[in-house]
Each structure stands twice: as structure tokens, then as C-alpha cells.
Amino acid sequence: MAILNIVKEGDPVLRKECRPVDRITPRVKRLLDDMRDTLVEANGAGLAAPQVGVLRRIAIVENGEGEFIELINPEIIAAEGKQEELEGCLSVPGIWGITDRPMKVTVRATGRDGEEFTVSGEGLLARAFCHEIDHLSGKLFTDNAVRILSPEEVKELTE
Ligand code: ZN
């Protein structure tokens, strides 16, 4: 296991479409382990493979209870409601914005065991699913944020 380098906005790798995973190799499992370590170290809510320079459809999301949901080839298959809440990104440090997201989403993905599963999330978890899955298509939350917080607002938030 290892802590990986998180690439920052401006790196072209964050703007590319990721390829699906067709076989869950030991390399994919090691990447998942390393992404988990990296996410814990960075104290984030989620991490997508392109953020560590790998253009594959892989992401992990922390479920709010200290557990990690590993998503291989994830797809949002249902969405309902609406929320406008605060969002940030480990690849866009120091920037926070209000995003327009569904209140609840259902994701279909494959686990490291090769089994397909569905998982639903509301609120923060729904935002995390949307945010990480957007990364797999080269999208960042700042692209369609309703509003980006001013430096003064960020200062207030982090103090
Ligand atoms: Zn992000």
C-alpha cells in the first residue's frame, strides 16, 4: 500500500474520459488499496482514479461512517430531488462552491470481487457519488457550480 500523489487542477489528466475496467486484476485491487490510503491521508470524502493519474473508471467514496465504497465502472441509474450544498475537491485545493446536485442517487457498479451491486445515497453521500463519477468523465465541480465562494467566505468556513 502507498500514498499516491493527488494531481491538481491544470493537469490534463483531470480532463480526460476514463476507460472502463474490463478485468479486475491484482493491479486494480492494489490501486483501490492505494486510493483508500491516499483518501484517508488527505481526509477527503471521495477519490477518483484520474486524481491519482489513472484513466480508469474507478472511484472510492467514504460513506460518512468510516466505511469505503469501492466503485468500478460506476453509473448513476436513478436520481431524484435536488440540493444546493457546499462542495470541494482534493484536486482543487482552497476552492469551495455551491453545486446543484440530486438529493438522492442510486449507483450501479462492480466491486473488487467482480460482483455487480447497487448502492443509494442521500445528501452528502449523493453529492460524493455525483462528484466522483463526474471525475471519470473529466468534469470538475467548479465547471457547473452555482456559485464559487469568495476567499473571505472560505476563510470564515475554515477558521
Ligand atoms: Zn474531486
PDB file of C-alpha atoms and ligand atoms in Angstrom:
ATOM      1  CA  MET A   1       0.000   0.000   0.000  1.00  0.00           C
ATOM      2  CA  ALA A   2       1.094   3.500  -0.694  1.00  0.00           C
ATOM      3  CA  ILE A   3       0.062   7.110  -0.545  1.00  0.00           C
ATOM      4  CA  LEU A   4      -0.333   8.361  -4.110  1.00  0.00           C
ATOM      5  CA  ASN A   5       0.213  11.865  -5.392  1.00  0.00           C
ATOM      6  CA  ILE A   6      -3.066  13.724  -5.964  1.00  0.00           C
ATOM      7  CA  VAL A   7      -2.955  15.689  -9.202  1.00  0.00           C
ATOM      8  CA  LYS A   8      -4.237  19.247  -9.181  1.00  0.00           C
ATOM      9  CA  GLU A   9      -6.441  21.293 -11.496  1.00  0.00           C
ATOM     10  CA  GLY A  10      -4.482  22.279 -14.588  1.00  0.00           C
ATOM     11  CA  ASP A  11      -3.155  18.764 -15.091  1.00  0.00           C
ATOM     12  CA  PRO A  12      -4.691  17.486 -18.374  1.00  0.00           C
ATOM     13  CA  VAL A  13      -5.272  14.031 -16.838  1.00  0.00           C
ATOM     14  CA  LEU A  14      -8.240  15.511 -14.920  1.00  0.00           C
ATOM     15  CA  ARG A  15      -9.943  16.469 -18.195  1.00  0.00           C
ATOM     16  CA  LYS A  16      -9.907  13.110 -19.926  1.00  0.00           C
ATOM     17  CA  GLU A  17     -12.560  10.462 -20.327  1.00  0.00           C
ATOM     18  CA  CYS A  18     -11.648   7.340 -18.328  1.00  0.00           C
ATOM     19  CA  ARG A  19     -11.778   3.864 -19.848  1.00  0.00           C
ATOM     20  CA  PRO A  20     -13.881   1.107 -18.292  1.00  0.00           C
ATOM     21  CA  VAL A  21     -12.196  -1.671 -16.344  1.00  0.00           C
ATOM     22  CA  ASP A  22     -12.754  -4.949 -18.174  1.00  0.00           C
ATOM     23  CA  ARG A  23     -10.867  -7.257 -15.832  1.00  0.00           C
ATOM     24  CA  ILE A  24     -10.264  -6.901 -12.104  1.00  0.00           C
ATOM     25  CA  THR A  25      -6.575  -7.674 -11.949  1.00  0.00           C
ATOM     26  CA  PRO A  26      -4.304  -7.584  -8.880  1.00  0.00           C
ATOM     27  CA  ARG A  27      -3.199  -4.209 -10.207  1.00  0.00           C
ATOM     28  CA  VAL A  28      -6.764  -2.866  -9.971  1.00  0.00           C
ATOM     29  CA  LYS A  29      -7.047  -4.182  -6.395  1.00  0.00           C
ATOM     30  CA  ARG A  30      -3.738  -2.587  -5.455  1.00  0.00           C
ATOM     31  CA  LEU A  31      -4.915   0.701  -6.950  1.00  0.00           C
ATOM     32  CA  LEU A  32      -8.083   0.514  -4.803  1.00  0.00           C
ATOM     33  CA  ASP A  33      -5.960  -0.118  -1.691  1.00  0.00           C
ATOM     34  CA  ASP A  34      -3.647   2.771  -2.522  1.00  0.00           C
ATOM     35  CA  MET A  35      -6.556   5.091  -3.298  1.00  0.00           C
ATOM     36  CA  ARG A  36      -8.079   4.272   0.090  1.00  0.00           C
ATOM     37  CA  ASP A  37      -4.810   5.053   1.881  1.00  0.00           C
ATOM     38  CA  THR A  38      -4.488   8.263  -0.105  1.00  0.00           C
ATOM     39  CA  LEU A  39      -8.049   9.308   0.695  1.00  0.00           C
ATOM     40  CA  VAL A  40      -7.600   8.644   4.420  1.00  0.00           C
ATOM     41  CA  GLU A  41      -4.313  10.564   4.438  1.00  0.00           C
ATOM     42  CA  ALA A  42      -5.930  13.510   2.610  1.00  0.00           C
ATOM     43  CA  ASN A  43      -9.000  13.376   4.865  1.00  0.00           C
ATOM     44  CA  GLY A  44     -11.364  13.559   1.894  1.00  0.00           C
ATOM     45  CA  ALA A  45     -14.855  12.219   1.188  1.00  0.00           C
ATOM     46  CA  GLY A  46     -14.020  10.554  -2.107  1.00  0.00           C
ATOM     47  CA  LEU A  47     -11.332   9.974  -4.690  1.00  0.00           C
ATOM     48  CA  ALA A  48     -11.426   9.068  -8.367  1.00  0.00           C
ATOM     49  CA  ALA A  49      -8.665   7.259 -10.284  1.00  0.00           C
ATOM     50  CA  PRO A  50      -7.818  10.197 -12.595  1.00  0.00           C
ATOM     51  CA  GLN A  51      -6.986  12.193  -9.444  1.00  0.00           C
ATOM     52  CA  VAL A  52      -4.064   9.836  -8.960  1.00  0.00           C
ATOM     53  CA  GLY A  53      -3.210   9.874 -12.668  1.00  0.00           C
ATOM     54  CA  VAL A  54      -5.002   6.657 -13.714  1.00  0.00           C
ATOM     55  CA  LEU A  55      -7.538   6.980 -16.538  1.00  0.00           C
ATOM     56  CA  ARG A  56      -9.797   4.134 -15.464  1.00  0.00           C
ATOM     57  CA  ARG A  57     -13.412   4.169 -14.284  1.00  0.00           C
ATOM     58  CA  ILE A  58     -12.607   3.578 -10.613  1.00  0.00           C
ATOM     59  CA  ALA A  59     -13.596   5.663  -7.585  1.00  0.00           C
ATOM     60  CA  ILE A  60     -13.986   5.320  -3.849  1.00  0.00           C
ATOM     61  CA  VAL A  61     -16.367   7.171  -1.577  1.00  0.00           C
ATOM     62  CA  GLU A  62     -16.398   7.322   2.219  1.00  0.00           C
ATOM     63  CA  ASN A  63     -19.944   6.612   3.397  1.00  0.00           C
ATOM     64  CA  GLY A  64     -19.936   9.012   6.363  1.00  0.00           C
ATOM     65  CA  GLU A  65     -19.425   6.160   8.862  1.00  0.00           C
ATOM     66  CA  GLY A  66     -15.790   5.458   8.145  1.00  0.00           C
ATOM     67  CA  GLU A  67     -16.520   2.785   5.556  1.00  0.00           C
ATOM     68  CA  PHE A  68     -15.331   2.944   1.965  1.00  0.00           C
ATOM     69  CA  ILE A  69     -17.453   2.104  -1.036  1.00  0.00           C
ATOM     70  CA  GLU A  70     -15.312   0.918  -3.929  1.00  0.00           C
ATOM     71  CA  LEU A  71     -16.844   1.642  -7.310  1.00  0.00           C
ATOM     72  CA  ILE A  72     -15.586   0.030 -10.503  1.00  0.00           C
ATOM     73  CA  ASN A  73     -17.338   1.205 -13.706  1.00  0.00           C
ATOM     74  CA  PRO A  74     -19.965   3.136 -11.693  1.00  0.00           C
ATOM     75  CA  GLU A  75     -23.079   4.547 -13.325  1.00  0.00           C
ATOM     76  CA  ILE A  76     -25.871   6.640 -11.851  1.00  0.00           C
ATOM     77  CA  ILE A  77     -29.036   4.719 -12.679  1.00  0.00           C
ATOM     78  CA  ALA A  78     -31.547   6.838 -10.745  1.00  0.00           C
ATOM     79  CA  ALA A  79     -31.640  10.336  -9.313  1.00  0.00           C
ATOM     80  CA  GLU A  80     -34.307  12.293  -7.505  1.00  0.00           C
ATOM     81  CA  GLY A  81     -34.761  15.614  -5.760  1.00  0.00           C
ATOM     82  CA  LYS A  82     -32.345  18.495  -5.664  1.00  0.00           C
ATOM     83  CA  GLN A  83     -29.821  20.006  -3.295  1.00  0.00           C
ATOM     84  CA  GLU A  84     -27.595  23.040  -3.413  1.00  0.00           C
ATOM     85  CA  GLU A  85     -24.786  22.488  -0.941  1.00  0.00           C
ATOM     86  CA  LEU A  86     -21.110  23.124  -0.386  1.00  0.00           C
ATOM     87  CA  GLU A  87     -18.558  21.072  -2.294  1.00  0.00           C
ATOM     88  CA  GLY A  88     -14.795  20.962  -2.576  1.00  0.00           C
ATOM     89  CA  CYS A  89     -12.236  18.723  -4.247  1.00  0.00           C
ATOM     90  CA  LEU A  90      -8.801  17.381  -3.287  1.00  0.00           C
ATOM     91  CA  SER A  91      -7.653  18.314  -6.805  1.00  0.00           C
ATOM     92  CA  VAL A  92      -8.901  21.905  -6.460  1.00  0.00           C
ATOM     93  CA  PRO A  93      -7.441  22.902  -3.081  1.00  0.00           C
ATOM     94  CA  GLY A  94      -8.695  26.021  -1.361  1.00  0.00           C
ATOM     95  CA  ILE A  95     -11.750  26.413  -3.615  1.00  0.00           C
ATOM     96  CA  TRP A  96     -15.267  25.747  -2.371  1.00  0.00           C
ATOM     97  CA  GLY A  97     -18.509  26.153  -4.238  1.00  0.00           C
ATOM     98  CA  ILE A  98     -22.224  25.547  -4.081  1.00  0.00           C
ATOM     99  CA  THR A  99     -23.276  22.842  -6.525  1.00  0.00           C
ATOM    100  CA  ASP A 100     -26.621  21.781  -7.884  1.00  0.00           C
ATOM    101  CA  ARG A 101     -26.967  18.019  -7.347  1.00  0.00           C
ATOM    102  CA  PRO A 102     -29.766  15.478  -6.933  1.00  0.00           C
ATOM    103  CA  MET A 103     -30.777  14.839  -3.298  1.00  0.00           C
ATOM    104  CA  LYS A 104     -30.680  11.095  -3.771  1.00  0.00           C
ATOM    105  CA  VAL A 105     -28.933   8.888  -6.311  1.00  0.00           C
ATOM    106  CA  THR A 106     -28.642   5.174  -6.960  1.00  0.00           C
ATOM    107  CA  VAL A 107     -25.371   3.921  -8.399  1.00  0.00           C
ATOM    108  CA  ARG A 108     -24.702   0.629 -10.108  1.00  0.00           C
ATOM    109  CA  ALA A 109     -21.088  -0.530 -10.008  1.00  0.00           C
ATOM    110  CA  THR A 110     -18.856  -3.571  -9.777  1.00  0.00           C
ATOM    111  CA  GLY A 111     -16.982  -4.421  -6.577  1.00  0.00           C
ATOM    112  CA  ARG A 112     -13.440  -5.798  -6.334  1.00  0.00           C
ATOM    113  CA  ASP A 113     -14.948  -9.285  -6.121  1.00  0.00           C
ATOM    114  CA  GLY A 114     -16.309  -8.793  -9.638  1.00  0.00           C
ATOM    115  CA  GLU A 115     -19.911  -8.723  -8.447  1.00  0.00           C
ATOM    116  CA  GLU A 116     -22.252  -6.024  -9.627  1.00  0.00           C
ATOM    117  CA  PHE A 117     -24.152  -4.136  -6.910  1.00  0.00           C
ATOM    118  CA  THR A 118     -26.311  -1.068  -6.470  1.00  0.00           C
ATOM    119  CA  VAL A 119     -25.967   1.474  -3.697  1.00  0.00           C
ATOM    120  CA  SER A 120     -28.076   4.520  -2.872  1.00  0.00           C
ATOM    121  CA  GLY A 121     -27.019   7.679  -1.114  1.00  0.00           C
ATOM    122  CA  GLU A 122     -28.708  10.847   0.065  1.00  0.00           C
ATOM    123  CA  GLY A 123     -27.383  14.279   0.907  1.00  0.00           C
ATOM    124  CA  LEU A 124     -23.606  14.353   1.255  1.00  0.00           C
ATOM    125  CA  LEU A 125     -23.245  10.782   0.013  1.00  0.00           C
ATOM    126  CA  ALA A 126     -25.287  11.576  -3.122  1.00  0.00           C
ATOM    127  CA  ARG A 127     -23.047  14.590  -3.750  1.00  0.00           C
ATOM    128  CA  ALA A 128     -19.945  12.442  -3.313  1.00  0.00           C
ATOM    129  CA  PHE A 129     -21.207   9.822  -5.795  1.00  0.00           C
ATOM    130  CA  CYS A 130     -22.010  12.508  -8.389  1.00  0.00           C
ATOM    131  CA  HIS A 131     -18.712  14.318  -7.809  1.00  0.00           C
ATOM    132  CA  GLU A 132     -16.537  11.219  -8.156  1.00  0.00           C
ATOM    133  CA  ILE A 133     -18.419   9.854 -11.164  1.00  0.00           C
ATOM    134  CA  ASP A 134     -18.079  13.274 -12.859  1.00  0.00           C
ATOM    135  CA  HIS A 135     -14.290  12.950 -12.455  1.00  0.00           C
ATOM    136  CA  LEU A 136     -14.421   9.825 -14.636  1.00  0.00           C
ATOM    137  CA  SER A 137     -15.706  11.979 -17.496  1.00  0.00           C
ATOM    138  CA  GLY A 138     -13.136  14.723 -16.968  1.00  0.00           C
ATOM    139  CA  LYS A 139     -15.508  17.036 -15.093  1.00  0.00           C
ATOM    140  CA  LEU A 140     -14.686  19.104 -12.022  1.00  0.00           C
ATOM    141  CA  PHE A 141     -17.229  20.542  -9.583  1.00  0.00           C
ATOM    142  CA  THR A 142     -16.140  24.067 -10.473  1.00  0.00           C
ATOM    143  CA  ASP A 143     -17.400  23.566 -14.065  1.00  0.00           C
ATOM    144  CA  ASN A 144     -21.038  23.912 -13.130  1.00  0.00           C
ATOM    145  CA  ALA A 145     -21.019  25.207  -9.587  1.00  0.00           C
ATOM    146  CA  VAL A 146     -23.941  27.513  -8.895  1.00  0.00           C
ATOM    147  CA  ARG A 147     -21.572  29.799  -7.035  1.00  0.00           C
ATOM    148  CA  ILE A 148     -17.889  29.753  -6.043  1.00  0.00           C
ATOM    149  CA  LEU A 149     -17.219  31.036  -2.543  1.00  0.00           C
ATOM    150  CA  SER A 150     -15.109  34.154  -2.159  1.00  0.00           C
ATOM    151  CA  PRO A 151     -11.752  33.895  -0.338  1.00  0.00           C
ATOM    152  CA  GLU A 152     -13.355  35.691   2.646  1.00  0.00           C
ATOM    153  CA  GLU A 153     -16.159  33.124   2.833  1.00  0.00           C
ATOM    154  CA  VAL A 154     -13.653  30.270   2.635  1.00  0.00           C
ATOM    155  CA  LYS A 155     -11.648  31.859   5.424  1.00  0.00           C
ATOM    156  CA  GLU A 156     -14.740  32.018   7.620  1.00  0.00           C
ATOM    157  CA  LEU A 157     -15.539  28.421   6.812  1.00  0.00           C
ATOM    158  CA  THR A 158     -12.135  27.027   7.662  1.00  0.00           C
ATOM    159  CA  GLU A 159     -11.473  29.021  10.824  1.00  0.00           C
TER     160      GLU A 159
HETATM  161 ZN    ZN B   1     -12.917  15.833  -6.748  1.00  0.00          ZN
END
